XYZ file of C-alpha atoms in Angstrom:
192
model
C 24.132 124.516 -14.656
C 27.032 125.318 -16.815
C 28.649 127.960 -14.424
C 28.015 125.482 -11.313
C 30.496 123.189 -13.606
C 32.739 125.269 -13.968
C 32.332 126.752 -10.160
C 32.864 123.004 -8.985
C 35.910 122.791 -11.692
C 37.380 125.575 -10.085
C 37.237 124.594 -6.784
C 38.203 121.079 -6.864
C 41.502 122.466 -8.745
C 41.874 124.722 -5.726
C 42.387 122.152 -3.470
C 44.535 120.213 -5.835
C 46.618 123.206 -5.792
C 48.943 122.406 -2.641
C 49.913 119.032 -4.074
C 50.234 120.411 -7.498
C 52.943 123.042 -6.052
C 55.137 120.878 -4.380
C 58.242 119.703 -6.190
C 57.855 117.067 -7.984
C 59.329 113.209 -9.109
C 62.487 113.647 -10.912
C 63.140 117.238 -8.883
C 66.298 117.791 -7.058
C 65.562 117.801 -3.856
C 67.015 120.377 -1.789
C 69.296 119.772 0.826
C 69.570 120.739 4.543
C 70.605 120.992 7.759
C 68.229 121.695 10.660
C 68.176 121.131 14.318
C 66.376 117.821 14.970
C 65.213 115.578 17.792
C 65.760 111.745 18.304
C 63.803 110.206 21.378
C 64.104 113.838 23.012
C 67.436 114.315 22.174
C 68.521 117.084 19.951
C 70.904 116.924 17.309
C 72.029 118.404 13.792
C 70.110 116.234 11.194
C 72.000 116.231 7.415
C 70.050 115.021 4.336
C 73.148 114.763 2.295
C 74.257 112.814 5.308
C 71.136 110.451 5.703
C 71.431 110.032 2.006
C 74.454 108.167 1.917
C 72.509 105.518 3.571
C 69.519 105.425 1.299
C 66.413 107.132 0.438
C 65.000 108.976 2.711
C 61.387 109.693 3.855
C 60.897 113.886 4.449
C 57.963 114.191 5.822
C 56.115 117.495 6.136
C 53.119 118.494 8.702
C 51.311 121.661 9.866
C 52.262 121.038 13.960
C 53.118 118.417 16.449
C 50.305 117.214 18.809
C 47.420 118.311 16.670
C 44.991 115.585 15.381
C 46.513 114.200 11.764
C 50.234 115.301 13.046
C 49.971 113.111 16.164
C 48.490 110.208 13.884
C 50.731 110.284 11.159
C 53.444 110.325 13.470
C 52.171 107.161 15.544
C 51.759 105.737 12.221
C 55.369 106.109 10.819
C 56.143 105.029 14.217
C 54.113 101.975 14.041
C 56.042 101.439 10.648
C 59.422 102.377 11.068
C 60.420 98.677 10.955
C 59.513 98.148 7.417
C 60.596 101.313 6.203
C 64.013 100.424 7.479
C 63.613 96.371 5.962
C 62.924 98.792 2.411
C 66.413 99.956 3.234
C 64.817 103.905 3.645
C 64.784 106.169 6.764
C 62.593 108.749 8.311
C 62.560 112.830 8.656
C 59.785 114.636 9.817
C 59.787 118.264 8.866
C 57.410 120.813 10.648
C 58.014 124.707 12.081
C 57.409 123.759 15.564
C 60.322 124.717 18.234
C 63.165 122.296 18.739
C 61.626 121.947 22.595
C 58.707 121.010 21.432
C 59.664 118.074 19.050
C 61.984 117.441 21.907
C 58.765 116.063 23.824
C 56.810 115.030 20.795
C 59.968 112.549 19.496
C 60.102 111.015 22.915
C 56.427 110.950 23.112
C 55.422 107.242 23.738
C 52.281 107.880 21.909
C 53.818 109.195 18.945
C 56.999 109.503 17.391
C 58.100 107.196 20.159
C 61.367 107.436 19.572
C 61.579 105.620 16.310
C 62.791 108.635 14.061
C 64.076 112.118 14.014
C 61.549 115.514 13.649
C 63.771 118.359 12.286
C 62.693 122.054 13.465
C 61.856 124.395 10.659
C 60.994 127.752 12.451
C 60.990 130.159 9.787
C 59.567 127.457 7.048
C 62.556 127.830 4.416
C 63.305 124.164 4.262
C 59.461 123.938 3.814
C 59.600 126.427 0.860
C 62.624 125.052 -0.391
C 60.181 122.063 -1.693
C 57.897 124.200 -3.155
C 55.113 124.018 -0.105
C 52.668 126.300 1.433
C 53.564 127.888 4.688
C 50.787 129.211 6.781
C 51.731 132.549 9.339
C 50.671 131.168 13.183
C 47.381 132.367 13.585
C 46.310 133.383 17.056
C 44.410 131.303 19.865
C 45.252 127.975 18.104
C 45.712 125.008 21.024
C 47.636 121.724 20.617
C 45.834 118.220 22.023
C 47.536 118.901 25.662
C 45.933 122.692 25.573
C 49.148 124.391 25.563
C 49.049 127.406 22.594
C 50.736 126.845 19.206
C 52.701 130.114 18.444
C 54.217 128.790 14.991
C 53.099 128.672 11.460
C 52.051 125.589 9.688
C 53.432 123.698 6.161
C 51.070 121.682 4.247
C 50.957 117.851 4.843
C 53.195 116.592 2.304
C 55.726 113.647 1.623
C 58.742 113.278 -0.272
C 60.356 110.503 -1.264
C 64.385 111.151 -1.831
C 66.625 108.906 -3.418
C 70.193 108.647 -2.680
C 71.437 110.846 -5.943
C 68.953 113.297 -4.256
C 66.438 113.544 -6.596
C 62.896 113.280 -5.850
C 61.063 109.892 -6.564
C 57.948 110.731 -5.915
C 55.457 113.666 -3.680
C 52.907 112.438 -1.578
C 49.991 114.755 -0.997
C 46.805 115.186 -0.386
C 46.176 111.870 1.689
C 44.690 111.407 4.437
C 47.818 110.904 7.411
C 47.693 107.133 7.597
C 47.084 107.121 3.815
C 50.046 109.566 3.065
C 52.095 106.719 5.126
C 51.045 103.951 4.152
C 51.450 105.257 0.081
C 55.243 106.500 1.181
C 55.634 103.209 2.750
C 54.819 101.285 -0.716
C 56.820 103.537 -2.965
C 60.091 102.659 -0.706
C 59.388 98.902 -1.197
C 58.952 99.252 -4.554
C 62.179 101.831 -5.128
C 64.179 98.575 -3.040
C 62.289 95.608 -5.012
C 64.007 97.828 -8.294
């Protein structure tokens, strides 16, 4: 009974690990510059630059148009409204190919349009905040069948505030959880 404890222990803090890892409040957060898209448009996306406007949401996920990517990203979509009313604005972070955030930030379905996705292809920006990258594993399929030839960071949220320091990591939600937590830490950060 004792070692099934300790077994259960164990792996609960195992999967507690990825959250654990990632930087955390009060961290500086690291700055970048990556290619992005906007509504299918590409474009050089700036942290320190967005950050002169307020905090900033940098969101990471494993891929566009897989299952919790494609609704988290409807979700923030859905949202963007409020985030912006909280005076914040939106990054999402994953090491999928500038083409293909080209069609997933147009993507009526999803991104819609309503906020930048920033190509990460070798995952340094990802490692920069402390998160697990995932090598592409072989035979994997997106939600329109076509193959995903990229590696994957762990689903993960930062909140940045405009001296670029961390105010808070969300992990280990559920996508419309890890949005919908994000969403009340910026309204709290603007309520003071």
């Amino acid at each position: 009974m004792k070692t099934q404890g300790l077994l259960l222990t164990g792996l609960l803090g195992l999967t507690a690990l990825p959250a654990l890892a990632a930087l955390q409040e009060g961290a500086p957060a690291p700055e970048f510059t990556a290619q992005a898209s906007l509504a299918g448009k590409p474009f050089t996306y700036s942290l320190k630059d967005a950050l002169k406007k307020g905090p900033v949401v940098v969101y990471f996920y494993p891929s566009a148009y897989t299952g919790g990517c494609n609704v988290q990203a409807r979700t923030f979509a859905v949202n963007k409204d409020k985030f912006a009313a909280a005076g914040a604005s939106i990054i999402g972070v994953s090491l999928d190919s500038i083409e293909r955030l080209n069609d997933f930030s147009k993507d009526p379905e999803y991104c819609a349009g309503k906020f930048p996705t920033a190509s990460d292809v070798d995952g340094k920006i990802a490692k920069s905040y402390e998160l697990q990258v995932r090598e592409a594993g072989t035979g994997k399929k997106d939600t329109r069948g076509q193959d995903i030839d990229h590696g994957f960071a762990e689903r993960t949220t930062f909140i940045v505030t405009p001296d670029g320091k961390v105010a808070a990591t969300v992990g280990g939600l559920n996508p419309v959880e890890n949005v919908n937590k994000s969403l009340e830490i910026v309204q709290k950060l603007k309520g003071g």
